[in-house]
Amino acid sequence: MTDSPLSGRLGSLRALMDTKGLGAVLVPRGDEHLGEYVPPSAERLSWLTGFTGSAGLAVILKNKAALFVDGRYTLQAAQQAPKELYEIHSLTTEPHVTWLCENLGKNRYVGYDPWLHSAASIQAMKTELAAAGIESVALNANPIDAIWNDRPAPPTAPIVPHPLAYAGVSSADKRGKIGRSMAAAGVGATVLTQPDSIAWLLNIRGGDVPNAPLPLSFAILMADGHVALFVDERKLSPETRAHLGQDVTVAQPDLFGPTLDRLAQMGKSVRFDPANTPVWVANRLEAAKVKVSPGVDPCQLPKAIKNEAEIEGAREAHRRDGAALVKFFTWLNQAMKDAPPTEITAAERLAQFRAEQELSMGPSFDTISGAAEHGAIVHYRAMPDSDKQLAPNMMYLLDSGGQYLDATTDVTRTMVLGEPTQDMRHHFTLVLKGHIGLGSARFPAGTSGGQLDALARAPLWAHGADYDHGTGHGVGSYLSVHEGPQRIFKNGAAPLEPGMIVSNEPGYYRTGEYGIRIENLVLVKEAELPNAERKMLEFETLTLAPIDRKLIDVAMLTPPERDWINSYHNRVYETLCDRLTEAECDWLTEAAAPL
């Protein structure tokens, strides 16, 4: 492995560090928009380490290197990053800053690209490193780019208008409402660097990153509703320019910095979100002596609270998505008898069924198609060298989603390809009980996802088990499959509000054997309780797909839990059968039969 391309790249980076006088360099997985999905030109962490997960950070020292990932990627990182080159550590229990303080030698300078780290994260890092006598250095150029000779060019996918029929509210109305709230708070301008916020605000969509219709761009929203959009103008057609209108000024990205400088002349405060804005922006505003007012991205919450058009779009998209899933399950049932597919060919077949649905725009993320022990890798991605053929009596975890013009979907089903063991049924039913407990919850307005998280974990906790990922994440409306501020997590703090869409996905993972996850998307709505003493909320399940009855130990269910399953399966059957062939409806009749 010492002569491998990864070893050579690591050596080249260390040689460059020598010329810069750096003792360490940080290499995060991200781009200047700090989003989950990045273009190929920004996949620096993958190029350097071999790790392809959606979140992680490498710390490179002169004599050692470490890769930090969260619980979703522990197994994947160990498989992809050469162990002779990288130690693997947890981002949550072994923070990279602590590791740096313990392992950095005499050279006490740590370099980082200010475009790839948020203002908040750098401030926290600087404080901790300074206490250990270590200095953080913002680099003028990314060191990976200097040694990545065949780095892809930045993307230039066309930007298109998002029709009002699907958006529900015009861009002018969105800009006016947010602008008025800014003015009331004494804020003259807000800097936006997250493409999903910009796409939502301007009712535009793009294709610069995989799986999400995002146009990579920057924007400045003024309190009067005007917007300066900084984007490669090659992406804009005459139709899109007309859609943007006179109140949106378009400029090339290299004018973003000088425009930030001129905000000082405005005399009013400028807002940016420290948690989601590159520290480069904060540094530029500070250098220009702009009066800043740090605060949450004002697009985040209204984007998360879906309007009536978006809610109805989500319901309809899930009907089409459910039909595609049942078509796939019917095909898989027959394929297991004739010619069992592999993880990759099964995922490809599901993608074909989705592509046949009206308004389909592709996947919302790379399908997780994990058979047997691969299902225990939370964010497993089948590759040619790992592609397993599905076989009788295997557990099979399938986590997938679709992008539709009217919604984004995300669903996980775990099934047994034959007969399950009692151990499989036991753990599947524990996960199912948690899924039902959360999905059927009623809770007072103001409740956060963190307060509900234990409902999904309690059945597993009672048997000494747990899972190392969140129980639920927010989902966009033909945008990113992961959005905030809503989430269901042990420390999720944002209150759930009517109109938010969030996932419900508890799981169980037995390393080396199998994984289980049951995921539906749910809509937060007001509960209809005539005698309620306060405003109460509940979930409406949007996802429509049967849950494998063979894996359910009915004796472990309470009567209300059994009723929930039967009611859900009846709704799946009644909603989907008209969209299916006779053979597919016959399969669904059996799959959705009452317990």
PDB file of N, CA, C and O in Angstrom, residues 4-67:
ATOM      1  N   SER A   4       0.778   3.038  -3.253  1.00  0.00           N
ATOM      2  CA  SER A   4      -0.543   3.258  -3.831  1.00  0.00           C
ATOM      3  C   SER A   4      -0.734   4.733  -4.168  1.00  0.00           C
ATOM      4  O   SER A   4      -0.040   5.609  -3.652  1.00  0.00           O
ATOM      5  N   PRO A   5      -1.738   5.028  -5.041  1.00  0.00           N
ATOM      6  CA  PRO A   5      -2.029   6.443  -5.332  1.00  0.00           C
ATOM      7  C   PRO A   5      -2.369   7.244  -4.085  1.00  0.00           C
ATOM      8  O   PRO A   5      -1.968   8.413  -3.965  1.00  0.00           O
ATOM      9  N   LEU A   6      -3.096   6.633  -3.138  1.00  0.00           N
ATOM     10  CA  LEU A   6      -3.456   7.355  -1.923  1.00  0.00           C
ATOM     11  C   LEU A   6      -2.226   7.703  -1.098  1.00  0.00           C
ATOM     12  O   LEU A   6      -2.131   8.786  -0.520  1.00  0.00           O
ATOM     13  N   SER A   7      -1.286   6.786  -1.045  1.00  0.00           N
ATOM     14  CA  SER A   7      -0.040   7.066  -0.322  1.00  0.00           C
ATOM     15  C   SER A   7       0.733   8.192  -0.992  1.00  0.00           C
ATOM     16  O   SER A   7       1.279   9.083  -0.328  1.00  0.00           O
ATOM     17  N   GLY A   8       0.767   8.176  -2.323  1.00  0.00           N
ATOM     18  CA  GLY A   8       1.465   9.228  -3.056  1.00  0.00           C
ATOM     19  C   GLY A   8       0.819  10.593  -2.848  1.00  0.00           C
ATOM     20  O   GLY A   8       1.512  11.608  -2.714  1.00  0.00           O
ATOM     21  N   ARG A   9      -0.499  10.625  -2.819  1.00  0.00           N
ATOM     22  CA  ARG A   9      -1.200  11.894  -2.613  1.00  0.00           C
ATOM     23  C   ARG A   9      -0.919  12.446  -1.220  1.00  0.00           C
ATOM     24  O   ARG A   9      -0.719  13.658  -1.051  1.00  0.00           O
ATOM     25  N   LEU A  10      -0.910  11.550  -0.234  1.00  0.00           N
ATOM     26  CA  LEU A  10      -0.623  11.977   1.129  1.00  0.00           C
ATOM     27  C   LEU A  10       0.805  12.521   1.221  1.00  0.00           C
ATOM     28  O   LEU A  10       1.059  13.555   1.873  1.00  0.00           O
ATOM     29  N   GLY A  11       1.726  11.863   0.538  1.00  0.00           N
ATOM     30  CA  GLY A  11       3.111  12.341   0.532  1.00  0.00           C
ATOM     31  C   GLY A  11       3.247  13.699  -0.133  1.00  0.00           C
ATOM     32  O   GLY A  11       3.988  14.572   0.345  1.00  0.00           O
ATOM     33  N   SER A  12       2.517  13.907  -1.230  1.00  0.00           N
ATOM     34  CA  SER A  12       2.564  15.203  -1.921  1.00  0.00           C
ATOM     35  C   SER A  12       2.004  16.318  -1.043  1.00  0.00           C
ATOM     36  O   SER A  12       2.526  17.439  -1.028  1.00  0.00           O
ATOM     37  N   LEU A  13       0.945  16.007  -0.304  1.00  0.00           N
ATOM     38  CA  LEU A  13       0.370  17.013   0.580  1.00  0.00           C
ATOM     39  C   LEU A  13       1.348  17.372   1.683  1.00  0.00           C
ATOM     40  O   LEU A  13       1.518  18.561   2.028  1.00  0.00           O
ATOM     41  N   ARG A  14       2.005  16.377   2.232  1.00  0.00           N
ATOM     42  CA  ARG A  14       2.978  16.658   3.303  1.00  0.00           C
ATOM     43  C   ARG A  14       4.154  17.473   2.796  1.00  0.00           C
ATOM     44  O   ARG A  14       4.670  18.348   3.496  1.00  0.00           O
ATOM     45  N   ALA A  15       4.565  17.217   1.562  1.00  0.00           N
ATOM     46  CA  ALA A  15       5.656  18.011   0.983  1.00  0.00           C
ATOM     47  C   ALA A  15       5.227  19.470   0.833  1.00  0.00           C
ATOM     48  O   ALA A  15       6.006  20.401   1.099  1.00  0.00           O
ATOM     49  N   LEU A  16       3.983  19.675   0.439  1.00  0.00           N
ATOM     50  CA  LEU A  16       3.478  21.036   0.307  1.00  0.00           C
ATOM     51  C   LEU A  16       3.356  21.707   1.672  1.00  0.00           C
ATOM     52  O   LEU A  16       3.625  22.907   1.824  1.00  0.00           O
ATOM     53  N   MET A  17       2.957  20.942   2.683  1.00  0.00           N
ATOM     54  CA  MET A  17       2.892  21.488   4.037  1.00  0.00           C
ATOM     55  C   MET A  17       4.254  21.992   4.479  1.00  0.00           C
ATOM     56  O   MET A  17       4.360  23.032   5.150  1.00  0.00           O
ATOM     57  N   ASP A  18       5.305  21.272   4.117  1.00  0.00           N
ATOM     58  CA  ASP A  18       6.663  21.696   4.472  1.00  0.00           C
ATOM     59  C   ASP A  18       6.970  23.079   3.908  1.00  0.00           C
ATOM     60  O   ASP A  18       7.534  23.945   4.592  1.00  0.00           O
ATOM     61  N   THR A  19       6.576  23.291   2.643  1.00  0.00           N
ATOM     62  CA  THR A  19       6.890  24.580   2.012  1.00  0.00           C
ATOM     63  C   THR A  19       6.097  25.718   2.640  1.00  0.00           C
ATOM     64  O   THR A  19       6.520  26.877   2.581  1.00  0.00           O
ATOM     65  N   LYS A  20       4.952  25.399   3.248  1.00  0.00           N
ATOM     66  CA  LYS A  20       4.112  26.417   3.879  1.00  0.00           C
ATOM     67  C   LYS A  20       4.404  26.573   5.369  1.00  0.00           C
ATOM     68  O   LYS A  20       3.822  27.445   6.021  1.00  0.00           O
ATOM     69  N   GLY A  21       5.255  25.720   5.899  1.00  0.00           N
ATOM     70  CA  GLY A  21       5.574  25.797   7.321  1.00  0.00           C
ATOM     71  C   GLY A  21       4.433  25.350   8.214  1.00  0.00           C
ATOM     72  O   GLY A  21       4.276  25.865   9.333  1.00  0.00           O
ATOM     73  N   LEU A  22       3.631  24.386   7.762  1.00  0.00           N
ATOM     74  CA  LEU A  22       2.463  23.933   8.512  1.00  0.00           C
ATOM     75  C   LEU A  22       2.731  22.605   9.206  1.00  0.00           C
ATOM     76  O   LEU A  22       3.322  21.697   8.618  1.00  0.00           O
ATOM     77  N   GLY A  23       2.273  22.499  10.427  1.00  0.00           N
ATOM     78  CA  GLY A  23       2.390  21.239  11.143  1.00  0.00           C
ATOM     79  C   GLY A  23       1.196  20.334  10.923  1.00  0.00           C
ATOM     80  O   GLY A  23       1.267  19.124  11.148  1.00  0.00           O
ATOM     81  N   ALA A  24       0.084  20.907  10.487  1.00  0.00           N
ATOM     82  CA  ALA A  24      -1.136  20.135  10.257  1.00  0.00           C
ATOM     83  C   ALA A  24      -1.995  20.853   9.234  1.00  0.00           C
ATOM     84  O   ALA A  24      -1.941  22.081   9.094  1.00  0.00           O
ATOM     85  N   VAL A  25      -2.820  20.061   8.532  1.00  0.00           N
ATOM     86  CA  VAL A  25      -3.794  20.605   7.584  1.00  0.00           C
ATOM     87  C   VAL A  25      -5.113  19.877   7.795  1.00  0.00           C
ATOM     88  O   VAL A  25      -5.136  18.657   7.998  1.00  0.00           O
ATOM     89  N   LEU A  26      -6.208  20.624   7.752  1.00  0.00           N
ATOM     90  CA  LEU A  26      -7.538  20.045   7.861  1.00  0.00           C
ATOM     91  C   LEU A  26      -8.125  19.857   6.459  1.00  0.00           C
ATOM     92  O   LEU A  26      -8.068  20.773   5.634  1.00  0.00           O
ATOM     93  N   VAL A  27      -8.684  18.672   6.218  1.00  0.00           N
ATOM     94  CA  VAL A  27      -9.314  18.388   4.925  1.00  0.00           C
ATOM     95  C   VAL A  27     -10.738  17.907   5.188  1.00  0.00           C
ATOM     96  O   VAL A  27     -10.969  16.723   5.440  1.00  0.00           O
ATOM     97  N   PRO A  28     -11.716  18.813   5.161  1.00  0.00           N
ATOM     98  CA  PRO A  28     -13.096  18.402   5.395  1.00  0.00           C
ATOM     99  C   PRO A  28     -13.755  17.894   4.124  1.00  0.00           C
ATOM    100  O   PRO A  28     -13.263  18.134   3.009  1.00  0.00           O
ATOM    101  N   ARG A  29     -14.874  17.221   4.291  1.00  0.00           N
ATOM    102  CA  ARG A  29     -15.684  16.835   3.140  1.00  0.00           C
ATOM    103  C   ARG A  29     -16.711  17.942   2.948  1.00  0.00           C
ATOM    104  O   ARG A  29     -17.659  18.068   3.716  1.00  0.00           O
ATOM    105  N   GLY A  30     -16.510  18.784   1.950  1.00  0.00           N
ATOM    106  CA  GLY A  30     -17.439  19.879   1.751  1.00  0.00           C
ATOM    107  C   GLY A  30     -16.944  20.843   0.700  1.00  0.00           C
ATOM    108  O   GLY A  30     -15.824  20.730   0.188  1.00  0.00           O
ATOM    109  N   ASP A  31     -17.796  21.808   0.376  1.00  0.00           N
ATOM    110  CA  ASP A  31     -17.429  22.864  -0.553  1.00  0.00           C
ATOM    111  C   ASP A  31     -17.733  24.213   0.094  1.00  0.00           C
ATOM    112  O   ASP A  31     -18.034  24.295   1.289  1.00  0.00           O
ATOM    113  N   GLU A  32     -17.661  25.280  -0.686  1.00  0.00           N
ATOM    114  CA  GLU A  32     -17.819  26.617  -0.120  1.00  0.00           C
ATOM    115  C   GLU A  32     -19.260  26.946   0.268  1.00  0.00           C
ATOM    116  O   GLU A  32     -19.519  28.020   0.825  1.00  0.00           O
ATOM    117  N   HIS A  33     -20.185  26.021  -0.001  1.00  0.00           N
ATOM    118  CA  HIS A  33     -21.574  26.213   0.423  1.00  0.00           C
ATOM    119  C   HIS A  33     -21.915  25.389   1.662  1.00  0.00           C
ATOM    120  O   HIS A  33     -23.020  25.499   2.192  1.00  0.00           O
ATOM    121  N   LEU A  34     -20.971  24.567   2.089  1.00  0.00           N
ATOM    122  CA  LEU A  34     -21.082  23.785   3.325  1.00  0.00           C
ATOM    123  C   LEU A  34     -22.297  22.853   3.326  1.00  0.00           C
ATOM    124  O   LEU A  34     -22.861  22.556   4.387  1.00  0.00           O
ATOM    125  N   GLY A  35     -22.694  22.376   2.158  1.00  0.00           N
ATOM    126  CA  GLY A  35     -23.833  21.477   2.057  1.00  0.00           C
ATOM    127  C   GLY A  35     -23.422  20.019   2.092  1.00  0.00           C
ATOM    128  O   GLY A  35     -22.240  19.673   2.017  1.00  0.00           O
ATOM    129  N   GLU A  36     -24.421  19.159   2.185  1.00  0.00           N
ATOM    130  CA  GLU A  36     -24.165  17.719   2.225  1.00  0.00           C
ATOM    131  C   GLU A  36     -23.691  17.192   0.879  1.00  0.00           C
ATOM    132  O   GLU A  36     -22.820  16.330   0.804  1.00  0.00           O
ATOM    133  N   TYR A  37     -24.290  17.692  -0.188  1.00  0.00           N
ATOM    134  CA  TYR A  37     -23.938  17.216  -1.522  1.00  0.00           C
ATOM    135  C   TYR A  37     -23.005  18.210  -2.187  1.00  0.00           C
ATOM    136  O   TYR A  37     -23.261  19.416  -2.187  1.00  0.00           O
ATOM    137  N   VAL A  38     -21.923  17.695  -2.740  1.00  0.00           N
ATOM    138  CA  VAL A  38     -20.914  18.559  -3.345  1.00  0.00           C
ATOM    139  C   VAL A  38     -20.616  18.058  -4.754  1.00  0.00           C
ATOM    140  O   VAL A  38     -20.791  16.872  -5.059  1.00  0.00           O
ATOM    141  N   PRO A  39     -20.167  18.941  -5.625  1.00  0.00           N
ATOM    142  CA  PRO A  39     -19.809  18.522  -6.982  1.00  0.00           C
ATOM    143  C   PRO A  39     -18.520  17.717  -6.979  1.00  0.00           C
ATOM    144  O   PRO A  39     -17.742  17.775  -6.015  1.00  0.00           O
ATOM    145  N   PRO A  40     -18.246  16.982  -8.045  1.00  0.00           N
ATOM    146  CA  PRO A  40     -16.989  16.208  -8.114  1.00  0.00           C
ATOM    147  C   PRO A  40     -15.749  17.055  -7.882  1.00  0.00           C
ATOM    148  O   PRO A  40     -14.766  16.581  -7.311  1.00  0.00           O
ATOM    149  N   SER A  41     -15.791  18.309  -8.286  1.00  0.00           N
ATOM    150  CA  SER A  41     -14.618  19.180  -8.118  1.00  0.00           C
ATOM    151  C   SER A  41     -14.303  19.479  -6.667  1.00  0.00           C
ATOM    152  O   SER A  41     -13.202  19.945  -6.345  1.00  0.00           O
ATOM    153  N   ALA A  42     -15.243  19.207  -5.755  1.00  0.00           N
ATOM    154  CA  ALA A  42     -15.030  19.485  -4.330  1.00  0.00           C
ATOM    155  C   ALA A  42     -14.846  18.223  -3.497  1.00  0.00           C
ATOM    156  O   ALA A  42     -14.769  18.308  -2.271  1.00  0.00           O
ATOM    157  N   GLU A  43     -14.756  17.073  -4.132  1.00  0.00           N
ATOM    158  CA  GLU A  43     -14.600  15.818  -3.389  1.00  0.00           C
ATOM    159  C   GLU A  43     -13.132  15.603  -2.984  1.00  0.00           C
ATOM    160  O   GLU A  43     -12.519  14.575  -3.282  1.00  0.00           O
ATOM    161  N   ARG A  44     -12.596  16.563  -2.260  1.00  0.00           N
ATOM    162  CA  ARG A  44     -11.183  16.512  -1.881  1.00  0.00           C
ATOM    163  C   ARG A  44     -10.890  15.415  -0.865  1.00  0.00           C
ATOM    164  O   ARG A  44      -9.863  14.741  -0.941  1.00  0.00           O
ATOM    165  N   LEU A  45     -11.797  15.219   0.098  1.00  0.00           N
ATOM    166  CA  LEU A  45     -11.567  14.196   1.118  1.00  0.00           C
ATOM    167  C   LEU A  45     -11.542  12.806   0.493  1.00  0.00           C
ATOM    168  O   LEU A  45     -10.692  11.980   0.840  1.00  0.00           O
ATOM    169  N   SER A  46     -12.451  12.545  -0.412  1.00  0.00           N
ATOM    170  CA  SER A  46     -12.482  11.253  -1.094  1.00  0.00           C
ATOM    171  C   SER A  46     -11.220  11.048  -1.924  1.00  0.00           C
ATOM    172  O   SER A  46     -10.623   9.967  -1.918  1.00  0.00           O
ATOM    173  N   TRP A  47     -10.800  12.082  -2.636  1.00  0.00           N
ATOM    174  CA  TRP A  47      -9.600  11.979  -3.473  1.00  0.00           C
ATOM    175  C   TRP A  47      -8.372  11.678  -2.632  1.00  0.00           C
ATOM    176  O   TRP A  47      -7.522  10.876  -3.019  1.00  0.00           O
ATOM    177  N   LEU A  48      -8.298  12.278  -1.450  1.00  0.00           N
ATOM    178  CA  LEU A  48      -7.112  12.102  -0.613  1.00  0.00           C
ATOM    179  C   LEU A  48      -7.115  10.786   0.149  1.00  0.00           C
ATOM    180  O   LEU A  48      -6.086  10.102   0.230  1.00  0.00           O
ATOM    181  N   THR A  49      -8.269  10.394   0.696  1.00  0.00           N
ATOM    182  CA  THR A  49      -8.309   9.262   1.635  1.00  0.00           C
ATOM    183  C   THR A  49      -8.961   8.001   1.085  1.00  0.00           C
ATOM    184  O   THR A  49      -8.776   6.926   1.646  1.00  0.00           O
ATOM    185  N   GLY A  50      -9.790   8.124   0.057  1.00  0.00           N
ATOM    186  CA  GLY A  50     -10.560   6.984  -0.433  1.00  0.00           C
ATOM    187  C   GLY A  50     -11.930   6.865   0.195  1.00  0.00           C
ATOM    188  O   GLY A  50     -12.770   6.093  -0.269  1.00  0.00           O
ATOM    189  N   PHE A  51     -12.206   7.639   1.254  1.00  0.00           N
ATOM    190  CA  PHE A  51     -13.492   7.582   1.948  1.00  0.00           C
ATOM    191  C   PHE A  51     -14.525   8.388   1.174  1.00  0.00           C
ATOM    192  O   PHE A  51     -14.316   9.565   0.885  1.00  0.00           O
ATOM    193  N   THR A  52     -15.678   7.757   0.869  1.00  0.00           N
ATOM    194  CA  THR A  52     -16.674   8.384   0.007  1.00  0.00           C
ATOM    195  C   THR A  52     -17.941   8.814   0.744  1.00  0.00           C
ATOM    196  O   THR A  52     -18.935   9.171   0.111  1.00  0.00           O
ATOM    197  N   GLY A  53     -17.956   8.782   2.061  1.00  0.00           N
ATOM    198  CA  GLY A  53     -19.145   9.175   2.815  1.00  0.00           C
ATOM    199  C   GLY A  53     -19.464  10.649   2.665  1.00  0.00           C
ATOM    200  O   GLY A  53     -18.640  11.448   2.194  1.00  0.00           O
ATOM    201  N   SER A  54     -20.667  11.021   3.102  1.00  0.00           N
ATOM    202  CA  SER A  54     -21.139  12.394   2.915  1.00  0.00           C
ATOM    203  C   SER A  54     -20.708  13.334   4.023  1.00  0.00           C
ATOM    204  O   SER A  54     -21.017  14.531   3.975  1.00  0.00           O
ATOM    205  N   ALA A  55     -20.031  12.834   5.051  1.00  0.00           N
ATOM    206  CA  ALA A  55     -19.573  13.694   6.148  1.00  0.00           C
ATOM    207  C   ALA A  55     -18.289  13.111   6.724  1.00  0.00           C
ATOM    208  O   ALA A  55     -18.195  11.912   6.951  1.00  0.00           O
ATOM    209  N   GLY A  56     -17.328  13.971   6.967  1.00  0.00           N
ATOM    210  CA  GLY A  56     -16.065  13.514   7.546  1.00  0.00           C
ATOM    211  C   GLY A  56     -15.007  14.596   7.449  1.00  0.00           C
ATOM    212  O   GLY A  56     -15.203  15.630   6.783  1.00  0.00           O
ATOM    213  N   LEU A  57     -13.905  14.367   8.114  1.00  0.00           N
ATOM    214  CA  LEU A  57     -12.800  15.329   8.109  1.00  0.00           C
ATOM    215  C   LEU A  57     -11.498  14.591   8.381  1.00  0.00           C
ATOM    216  O   LEU A  57     -11.437  13.738   9.272  1.00  0.00           O
ATOM    217  N   ALA A  58     -10.471  14.908   7.600  1.00  0.00           N
ATOM    218  CA  ALA A  58      -9.141  14.323   7.819  1.00  0.00           C
ATOM    219  C   ALA A  58      -8.224  15.381   8.417  1.00  0.00           C
ATOM    220  O   ALA A  58      -8.300  16.562   8.068  1.00  0.00           O
ATOM    221  N   VAL A  59      -7.391  14.950   9.344  1.00  0.00           N
ATOM    222  CA  VAL A  59      -6.344  15.802   9.919  1.00  0.00           C
ATOM    223  C   VAL A  59      -5.009  15.193   9.533  1.00  0.00           C
ATOM    224  O   VAL A  59      -4.718  14.042   9.890  1.00  0.00           O
ATOM    225  N   ILE A  60      -4.218  15.960   8.802  1.00  0.00           N
ATOM    226  CA  ILE A  60      -2.941  15.463   8.284  1.00  0.00           C
ATOM    227  C   ILE A  60      -1.795  16.105   9.066  1.00  0.00           C
ATOM    228  O   ILE A  60      -1.647  17.336   9.075  1.00  0.00           O
ATOM    229  N   LEU A  61      -1.012  15.291   9.735  1.00  0.00           N
ATOM    230  CA  LEU A  61       0.211  15.749  10.399  1.00  0.00           C
ATOM    231  C   LEU A  61       1.416  15.257   9.601  1.00  0.00           C
ATOM    232  O   LEU A  61       1.283  14.494   8.636  1.00  0.00           O
ATOM    233  N   LYS A  62       2.602  15.666  10.024  1.00  0.00           N
ATOM    234  CA  LYS A  62       3.815  15.267   9.304  1.00  0.00           C
ATOM    235  C   LYS A  62       4.088  13.771   9.412  1.00  0.00           C
ATOM    236  O   LYS A  62       4.638  13.161   8.491  1.00  0.00           O
ATOM    237  N   ASN A  63       3.708  13.160  10.541  1.00  0.00           N
ATOM    238  CA  ASN A  63       4.061  11.753  10.748  1.00  0.00           C
ATOM    239  C   ASN A  63       2.860  10.834  10.949  1.00  0.00           C
ATOM    240  O   ASN A  63       3.029   9.637  11.152  1.00  0.00           O
ATOM    241  N   LYS A  64       1.662  11.376  10.936  1.00  0.00           N
ATOM    242  CA  LYS A  64       0.463  10.545  11.064  1.00  0.00           C
ATOM    243  C   LYS A  64      -0.731  11.305  10.519  1.00  0.00           C
ATOM    244  O   LYS A  64      -0.660  12.502  10.271  1.00  0.00           O
ATOM    245  N   ALA A  65      -1.824  10.578  10.342  1.00  0.00           N
ATOM    246  CA  ALA A  65      -3.047  11.183   9.824  1.00  0.00           C
ATOM    247  C   ALA A  65      -4.239  10.458  10.420  1.00  0.00           C
ATOM    248  O   ALA A  65      -4.161   9.260  10.746  1.00  0.00           O
ATOM    249  N   ALA A  66      -5.341  11.175  10.564  1.00  0.00           N
ATOM    250  CA  ALA A  66      -6.548  10.592  11.138  1.00  0.00           C
ATOM    251  C   ALA A  66      -7.763  11.033  10.333  1.00  0.00           C
ATOM    252  O   ALA A  66      -7.815  12.162   9.829  1.00  0.00           O
ATOM    253  N   LEU A  67      -8.728  10.131  10.245  1.00  0.00           N
ATOM    254  CA  LEU A  67      -9.992  10.413   9.569  1.00  0.00           C
ATOM    255  C   LEU A  67     -11.102  10.353  10.608  1.00  0.00           C
ATOM    256  O   LEU A  67     -11.248   9.352  11.314  1.00  0.00           O
TER     257      LEU A  67
END
